[in-house]
Amino acid sequence: MRTPIIAGNWKMYKTVGEAVDLIKGLLVGLGQVHGREVVVCPPFTALYAVRPLLIGTNLALGAQDLHYEPQGAFTGAIAPTMLTDVGCRYVIIGHSERRQYFGETDTSVNRKIRAALTVGLTPIVCVGEVKAERDRGEAELVVGRQVTAGLADLRPAEVARLVIAYEPVWAIGTGDTATPADAQAMHATIRALLSKQVGAATAATVRIQYGGSVKPENIDELMAQPDIDGALVGGASLKAESFLRIVSFQ
Ligand code: 13P
């Protein structure tokens, strides 16, 4: 049985004050939410400030990226233990925006996953095809390559600790969600790939989130699919009301 996991990726939004306000708004409604994990991933600058608000609550903290080295001369980068130090339990790795604008590759994703696991962080590993790849009928090929290369040489016990987020790039921030059937098909493909890599028993435990224009209006139908175990939410996670509705999916 996989516990559903809904995460809010705040991207480059929210000052410290705004982040604190949003967390307070979320906590008001989260008391009634059970049987699912809920995570927020604010920008780095807000992590330390929001941490005290989350202690003893059912809202967990995550970051949006990390560096794979434990420390060193890497100007502008954040080390894995810097995240655990401020209370993070999750970290998003390989988001399509990191791949597109910051040179993230499957190789760096693989190193970051290992670095995160070493310090006890749960990686949320993002994969997904761009529009042209889907139009050419290559979506499964591209996502398959990202999964295989990103998770290369990880042991079954390590893969079991991952969350995978399937985010078709053409659906991010566009209002253009994948149909629940298309999303389900890709999730099943990813699970079949994992099964080949680490065995069916481990693959059956890995949670696979859908991401890309998830909203209050489509979350119930998405979550009704057998291989969709949660959501990675961008825009709709920036307001307490819409994120609370999403985490309260039926
Ligand atoms: P939107 O929900 O704004 O489409 O963003 C999805 C996303 O990129 C989450 O990581």
mmCIF file of C-alpha atoms and ligand atoms in Angstrom:
data_model
loop_
_atom_site.group_PDB
_atom_site.id
_atom_site.type_symbol
_atom_site.label_atom_id
_atom_site.label_comp_id
_atom_site.label_asym_id
_atom_site.label_seq_id
_atom_site.Cartn_x
_atom_site.Cartn_y
_atom_site.Cartn_z
ATOM 1 C CA MET A 1 0.000 0.000 0.000
ATOM 2 C CA ARG A 2 1.546 3.311 -1.099
ATOM 3 C CA THR A 3 0.785 6.364 1.032
ATOM 4 C CA PRO A 4 -0.149 9.211 -1.329
ATOM 5 C CA ILE A 5 2.247 12.157 -1.320
ATOM 6 C CA ILE A 6 1.365 15.681 -2.441
ATOM 7 C CA ALA A 7 4.169 18.228 -2.681
ATOM 8 C CA GLY A 8 4.050 21.944 -3.402
ATOM 9 C CA ASN A 9 6.931 23.280 -5.477
ATOM 10 C CA TRP A 10 6.942 26.997 -4.790
ATOM 11 C CA LYS A 11 9.671 27.643 -7.385
ATOM 12 C CA MET A 12 11.047 31.214 -7.258
ATOM 13 C CA TYR A 13 8.072 32.673 -5.385
ATOM 14 C CA LYS A 14 7.540 33.966 -1.824
ATOM 15 C CA THR A 15 9.631 36.176 0.390
ATOM 16 C CA VAL A 16 10.224 34.980 3.948
ATOM 17 C CA GLY A 17 7.204 36.885 5.222
ATOM 18 C CA GLU A 18 4.967 35.539 2.463
ATOM 19 C CA ALA A 19 6.226 32.003 3.063
ATOM 20 C CA VAL A 20 5.425 32.200 6.772
ATOM 21 C CA ASP A 21 1.927 33.474 5.999
ATOM 22 C CA LEU A 22 1.263 30.693 3.503
ATOM 23 C CA ILE A 23 2.465 28.009 5.933
ATOM 24 C CA LYS A 24 0.208 29.416 8.649
ATOM 25 C CA GLY A 25 -2.725 29.349 6.242
ATOM 26 C CA LEU A 26 -1.990 25.736 5.297
ATOM 27 C CA LEU A 27 -1.687 24.577 8.891
ATOM 28 C CA VAL A 28 -5.185 25.858 9.683
ATOM 29 C CA GLY A 29 -6.663 23.347 7.249
ATOM 30 C CA LEU A 30 -4.183 20.482 7.481
ATOM 31 C CA GLY A 31 -5.403 19.234 10.864
ATOM 32 C CA GLN A 32 -8.300 17.510 9.099
ATOM 33 C CA VAL A 33 -6.091 15.838 6.481
ATOM 34 C CA HIS A 34 -5.106 12.225 7.173
ATOM 35 C CA GLY A 35 -3.690 9.235 5.311
ATOM 36 C CA ARG A 36 -1.391 11.198 3.016
ATOM 37 C CA GLU A 37 1.973 12.931 3.185
ATOM 38 C CA VAL A 38 2.021 16.649 2.477
ATOM 39 C CA VAL A 39 5.249 18.485 1.633
ATOM 40 C CA VAL A 40 6.097 22.095 0.811
ATOM 41 C CA CYS A 41 9.260 23.119 -1.030
ATOM 42 C CA PRO A 42 9.803 26.870 -0.480
ATOM 43 C CA PRO A 43 12.830 28.721 -1.877
ATOM 44 C CA PHE A 44 16.083 28.202 0.061
ATOM 45 C CA THR A 45 15.864 31.610 1.713
ATOM 46 C CA ALA A 46 12.620 30.720 3.530
ATOM 47 C CA LEU A 47 13.516 27.221 4.790
ATOM 48 C CA TYR A 48 15.047 28.234 8.101
ATOM 49 C CA ALA A 49 12.264 30.657 8.917
ATOM 50 C CA VAL A 50 9.391 28.247 8.307
ATOM 51 C CA ARG A 51 10.924 25.255 10.048
ATOM 52 C CA PRO A 52 9.746 26.092 13.592
ATOM 53 C CA LEU A 53 6.148 26.373 12.361
ATOM 54 C CA LEU A 54 6.235 22.808 11.056
ATOM 55 C CA ILE A 55 7.504 20.980 14.126
ATOM 56 C CA GLY A 56 4.837 18.605 15.439
ATOM 57 C CA THR A 57 2.605 19.145 12.380
ATOM 58 C CA ASN A 58 1.736 16.866 9.449
ATOM 59 C CA LEU A 59 3.407 19.217 6.985
ATOM 60 C CA ALA A 60 6.947 18.288 5.905
ATOM 61 C CA LEU A 61 9.664 20.488 4.468
ATOM 62 C CA GLY A 62 11.541 20.009 1.211
ATOM 63 C CA ALA A 63 14.011 21.932 -0.941
ATOM 64 C CA GLN A 64 14.031 22.468 -4.690
ATOM 65 C CA ASP A 65 17.604 21.371 -5.482
ATOM 66 C CA LEU A 66 20.927 20.513 -3.857
ATOM 67 C CA HIS A 67 24.578 20.068 -4.799
ATOM 68 C CA TYR A 68 26.039 16.573 -4.834
ATOM 69 C CA GLU A 69 29.279 17.449 -3.060
ATOM 70 C CA PRO A 70 29.209 17.463 0.748
ATOM 71 C CA GLN A 71 30.863 20.896 0.880
ATOM 72 C CA GLY A 72 33.443 22.953 -0.971
ATOM 73 C CA ALA A 73 34.149 25.891 -3.243
ATOM 74 C CA PHE A 74 30.879 25.836 -5.220
ATOM 75 C CA THR A 75 29.667 29.417 -5.180
ATOM 76 C CA GLY A 76 25.904 29.705 -4.995
ATOM 77 C CA ALA A 77 25.285 26.006 -4.307
ATOM 78 C CA ILE A 78 23.659 24.328 -1.297
ATOM 79 C CA ALA A 79 25.078 21.156 0.280
ATOM 80 C CA PRO A 80 22.933 18.164 1.328
ATOM 81 C CA THR A 81 23.620 18.598 5.047
ATOM 82 C CA MET A 82 22.691 22.284 4.823
ATOM 83 C CA LEU A 83 19.195 21.087 3.935
ATOM 84 C CA THR A 84 18.891 18.537 6.739
ATOM 85 C CA ASP A 85 20.298 21.194 9.080
ATOM 86 C CA VAL A 86 17.259 23.415 8.426
ATOM 87 C CA GLY A 87 14.773 20.566 8.763
ATOM 88 C CA CYS A 88 14.299 19.388 5.183
ATOM 89 C CA ARG A 89 13.211 15.795 4.684
ATOM 90 C CA TYR A 90 12.668 15.956 0.926
ATOM 91 C CA VAL A 91 14.490 17.445 -2.032
ATOM 92 C CA ILE A 92 13.327 17.887 -5.629
ATOM 93 C CA ILE A 93 15.981 16.665 -8.078
ATOM 94 C CA GLY A 94 16.116 17.097 -11.853
ATOM 95 C CA HIS A 95 13.127 19.390 -12.280
ATOM 96 C CA SER A 96 12.654 20.222 -15.973
ATOM 97 C CA GLU A 97 13.387 23.882 -15.228
ATOM 98 C CA ARG A 98 16.759 22.863 -13.766
ATOM 99 C CA ARG A 99 17.378 20.695 -16.840
ATOM 100 C CA GLN A 100 16.318 23.479 -19.240
ATOM 101 C CA TYR A 101 17.893 26.556 -17.649
ATOM 102 C CA PHE A 102 20.684 25.278 -15.378
ATOM 103 C CA GLY A 103 22.324 22.453 -17.296
ATOM 104 C CA GLU A 104 21.015 19.577 -15.169
ATOM 105 C CA THR A 105 21.716 16.215 -16.812
ATOM 106 C CA ASP A 106 20.819 12.605 -16.032
ATOM 107 C CA THR A 107 24.383 12.196 -14.749
ATOM 108 C CA SER A 108 24.108 15.080 -12.280
ATOM 109 C CA VAL A 109 20.647 13.838 -11.283
ATOM 110 C CA ASN A 110 22.168 10.452 -10.462
ATOM 111 C CA ARG A 111 24.894 12.061 -8.328
ATOM 112 C CA LYS A 112 22.372 14.263 -6.547
ATOM 113 C CA ILE A 113 20.128 11.297 -5.747
ATOM 114 C CA ARG A 114 23.070 9.482 -4.142
ATOM 115 C CA ALA A 115 24.088 12.589 -2.197
ATOM 116 C CA ALA A 116 20.538 13.105 -0.930
ATOM 117 C CA LEU A 117 20.139 9.484 0.148
ATOM 118 C CA THR A 118 23.479 9.599 1.974
ATOM 119 C CA VAL A 119 22.179 12.262 4.357
ATOM 120 C CA GLY A 120 18.710 10.720 4.705
ATOM 121 C CA LEU A 121 16.793 13.070 2.398
ATOM 122 C CA THR A 122 13.997 11.631 0.251
ATOM 123 C CA PRO A 123 14.623 12.603 -3.376
ATOM 124 C CA ILE A 124 11.657 13.614 -5.531
ATOM 125 C CA VAL A 125 13.141 12.761 -8.919
ATOM 126 C CA CYS A 126 11.532 14.578 -11.852
ATOM 127 C CA VAL A 127 11.244 13.174 -15.360
ATOM 128 C CA GLY A 128 9.174 14.199 -18.371
ATOM 129 C CA GLU A 129 9.190 14.780 -22.100
ATOM 130 C CA VAL A 130 8.850 18.069 -24.006
ATOM 131 C CA LYS A 131 6.040 18.705 -26.484
ATOM 132 C CA ALA A 132 8.071 17.937 -29.622
ATOM 133 C CA GLU A 133 9.118 14.574 -28.156
ATOM 134 C CA ARG A 134 5.499 13.656 -27.388
ATOM 135 C CA ASP A 135 4.407 14.772 -30.867
ATOM 136 C CA ARG A 136 7.064 12.522 -32.393
ATOM 137 C CA GLY A 137 5.773 9.581 -30.352
ATOM 138 C CA GLU A 138 8.981 9.504 -28.280
ATOM 139 C CA ALA A 139 7.577 10.303 -24.840
ATOM 140 C CA GLU A 140 8.102 6.814 -23.413
ATOM 141 C CA LEU A 141 11.575 6.577 -24.900
ATOM 142 C CA VAL A 142 12.665 9.913 -23.401
ATOM 143 C CA VAL A 143 11.183 9.282 -19.973
ATOM 144 C CA GLY A 144 12.568 5.751 -20.007
ATOM 145 C CA ARG A 145 16.039 7.092 -20.710
ATOM 146 C CA GLN A 146 15.736 9.652 -17.901
ATOM 147 C CA VAL A 147 14.641 6.990 -15.428
ATOM 148 C CA THR A 148 17.280 4.459 -16.451
ATOM 149 C CA ALA A 149 20.162 6.944 -16.508
ATOM 150 C CA GLY A 150 19.034 8.960 -13.508
ATOM 151 C CA LEU A 151 18.659 5.858 -11.347
ATOM 152 C CA ALA A 152 21.682 4.031 -12.782
ATOM 153 C CA ASP A 153 23.362 1.571 -10.407
ATOM 154 C CA LEU A 154 21.101 2.358 -7.456
ATOM 155 C CA ARG A 155 20.378 -0.682 -5.271
ATOM 156 C CA PRO A 156 16.759 -1.803 -4.789
ATOM 157 C CA ALA A 157 16.813 -0.546 -1.201
ATOM 158 C CA GLU A 158 17.841 2.892 -2.487
ATOM 159 C CA VAL A 159 15.231 2.985 -5.237
ATOM 160 C CA ALA A 160 12.590 2.063 -2.655
ATOM 161 C CA ARG A 161 13.318 5.347 -0.871
ATOM 162 C CA LEU A 162 12.666 7.531 -3.928
ATOM 163 C CA VAL A 163 9.623 9.426 -5.035
ATOM 164 C CA ILE A 164 9.429 9.866 -8.816
ATOM 165 C CA ALA A 165 7.539 12.783 -10.339
ATOM 166 C CA TYR A 166 6.347 12.446 -13.926
ATOM 167 C CA GLU A 167 5.973 15.998 -15.213
ATOM 168 C CA PRO A 168 5.339 16.317 -18.937
ATOM 169 C CA VAL A 169 7.098 19.611 -19.687
ATOM 170 C CA TRP A 170 4.316 20.804 -22.011
ATOM 171 C CA ALA A 171 1.857 20.573 -19.112
ATOM 172 C CA ILE A 172 3.872 22.701 -16.673
ATOM 173 C CA GLY A 173 2.404 26.132 -16.051
ATOM 174 C CA THR A 174 0.276 25.917 -19.196
ATOM 175 C CA GLY A 175 -3.094 24.857 -17.812
ATOM 176 C CA ASP A 176 -2.775 21.954 -20.267
ATOM 177 C CA THR A 177 -2.882 18.829 -18.040
ATOM 178 C CA ALA A 178 -2.158 15.361 -19.381
ATOM 179 C CA THR A 179 -5.374 13.359 -19.467
ATOM 180 C CA PRO A 180 -5.659 11.024 -16.490
ATOM 181 C CA ALA A 181 -5.442 8.106 -18.948
ATOM 182 C CA ASP A 182 -2.228 9.410 -20.575
ATOM 183 C CA ALA A 183 -0.691 10.123 -17.182
ATOM 184 C CA GLN A 184 -1.672 6.663 -15.939
ATOM 185 C CA ALA A 185 -0.126 5.056 -19.039
ATOM 186 C CA MET A 186 3.214 6.791 -18.434
ATOM 187 C CA HIS A 187 3.160 5.979 -14.718
ATOM 188 C CA ALA A 188 2.598 2.313 -15.559
ATOM 189 C CA THR A 189 5.512 2.475 -18.015
ATOM 190 C CA ILE A 190 7.765 3.973 -15.351
ATOM 191 C CA ARG A 191 6.741 1.306 -12.847
ATOM 192 C CA ALA A 192 7.434 -1.424 -15.411
ATOM 193 C CA LEU A 193 10.901 0.040 -15.984
ATOM 194 C CA LEU A 194 11.587 0.124 -12.256
ATOM 195 C CA SER A 195 10.402 -3.432 -12.062
ATOM 196 C CA LYS A 196 13.000 -4.464 -14.635
ATOM 197 C CA GLN A 197 15.736 -2.553 -12.818
ATOM 198 C CA VAL A 198 15.062 -3.504 -9.197
ATOM 199 C CA GLY A 199 12.324 -6.156 -9.201
ATOM 200 C CA ALA A 200 8.547 -6.048 -9.026
ATOM 201 C CA ALA A 201 8.327 -5.999 -5.231
ATOM 202 C CA THR A 202 10.426 -2.834 -4.913
ATOM 203 C CA ALA A 203 8.781 -1.187 -7.929
ATOM 204 C CA ALA A 204 5.380 -1.715 -6.323
ATOM 205 C CA THR A 205 6.425 0.377 -3.303
ATOM 206 C CA VAL A 206 7.790 3.425 -5.202
ATOM 207 C CA ARG A 207 5.467 6.405 -5.252
ATOM 208 C CA ILE A 208 5.050 8.117 -8.604
ATOM 209 C CA GLN A 209 3.621 11.641 -8.600
ATOM 210 C CA TYR A 210 2.045 13.426 -11.520
ATOM 211 C CA GLY A 211 2.926 17.099 -12.093
ATOM 212 C CA GLY A 212 1.830 19.689 -14.638
ATOM 213 C CA SER A 213 -1.136 22.031 -14.153
ATOM 214 C CA VAL A 214 -2.548 20.059 -11.223
ATOM 215 C CA LYS A 215 -5.501 22.027 -9.838
ATOM 216 C CA PRO A 216 -8.466 21.548 -7.526
ATOM 217 C CA GLU A 217 -10.550 20.750 -10.623
ATOM 218 C CA ASN A 218 -8.477 17.794 -11.848
ATOM 219 C CA ILE A 219 -6.844 16.278 -8.754
ATOM 220 C CA ASP A 220 -9.619 13.793 -7.933
ATOM 221 C CA GLU A 221 -9.607 12.241 -11.383
ATOM 222 C CA LEU A 222 -5.815 12.047 -11.465
ATOM 223 C CA MET A 223 -5.600 10.440 -8.027
ATOM 224 C CA ALA A 224 -8.213 7.854 -9.029
ATOM 225 C CA GLN A 225 -5.669 6.269 -11.418
ATOM 226 C CA PRO A 226 -4.035 3.132 -10.020
ATOM 227 C CA ASP A 227 -0.400 4.166 -10.596
ATOM 228 C CA ILE A 228 -0.741 7.859 -9.691
ATOM 229 C CA ASP A 229 0.357 8.092 -6.083
ATOM 230 C CA GLY A 230 0.432 11.832 -5.615
ATOM 231 C CA ALA A 231 1.096 15.173 -7.232
ATOM 232 C CA LEU A 232 3.861 17.727 -7.556
ATOM 233 C CA VAL A 233 2.046 21.039 -7.679
ATOM 234 C CA GLY A 234 3.431 24.374 -8.872
ATOM 235 C CA GLY A 235 1.119 27.355 -9.312
ATOM 236 C CA ALA A 236 -1.789 25.921 -7.340
ATOM 237 C CA SER A 237 0.461 25.371 -4.297
ATOM 238 C CA LEU A 238 1.032 29.111 -3.882
ATOM 239 C CA LYS A 239 -2.362 29.768 -2.322
ATOM 240 C CA ALA A 240 -3.547 28.008 0.840
ATOM 241 C CA GLU A 241 -7.085 27.494 -0.400
ATOM 242 C CA SER A 242 -6.195 25.712 -3.645
ATOM 243 C CA PHE A 243 -3.390 23.611 -2.134
ATOM 244 C CA LEU A 244 -5.631 22.540 0.752
ATOM 245 C CA ARG A 245 -8.296 21.479 -1.723
ATOM 246 C CA ILE A 246 -5.706 19.481 -3.672
ATOM 247 C CA VAL A 247 -4.346 17.662 -0.604
ATOM 248 C CA SER A 248 -7.953 16.849 0.367
ATOM 249 C CA PHE A 249 -8.480 14.841 -2.855
ATOM 250 C CA GLN A 250 -11.148 12.143 -2.673
HETATM 251 P P1 13P B 1 2.367 23.885 -12.423
HETATM 252 O O1 13P B 1 1.544 23.118 -11.413
HETATM 253 O O2 13P B 1 2.389 25.343 -12.191
HETATM 254 O O3 13P B 1 2.024 23.477 -13.820
HETATM 255 O O4 13P B 1 3.901 23.406 -12.194
HETATM 256 C C1 13P B 1 4.188 22.053 -12.135
HETATM 257 C C2 13P B 1 5.578 21.873 -11.657
HETATM 258 O O5 13P B 1 6.532 22.176 -12.356
HETATM 259 C C3 13P B 1 5.769 21.342 -10.309
HETATM 260 O O6 13P B 1 7.098 20.991 -10.085
#
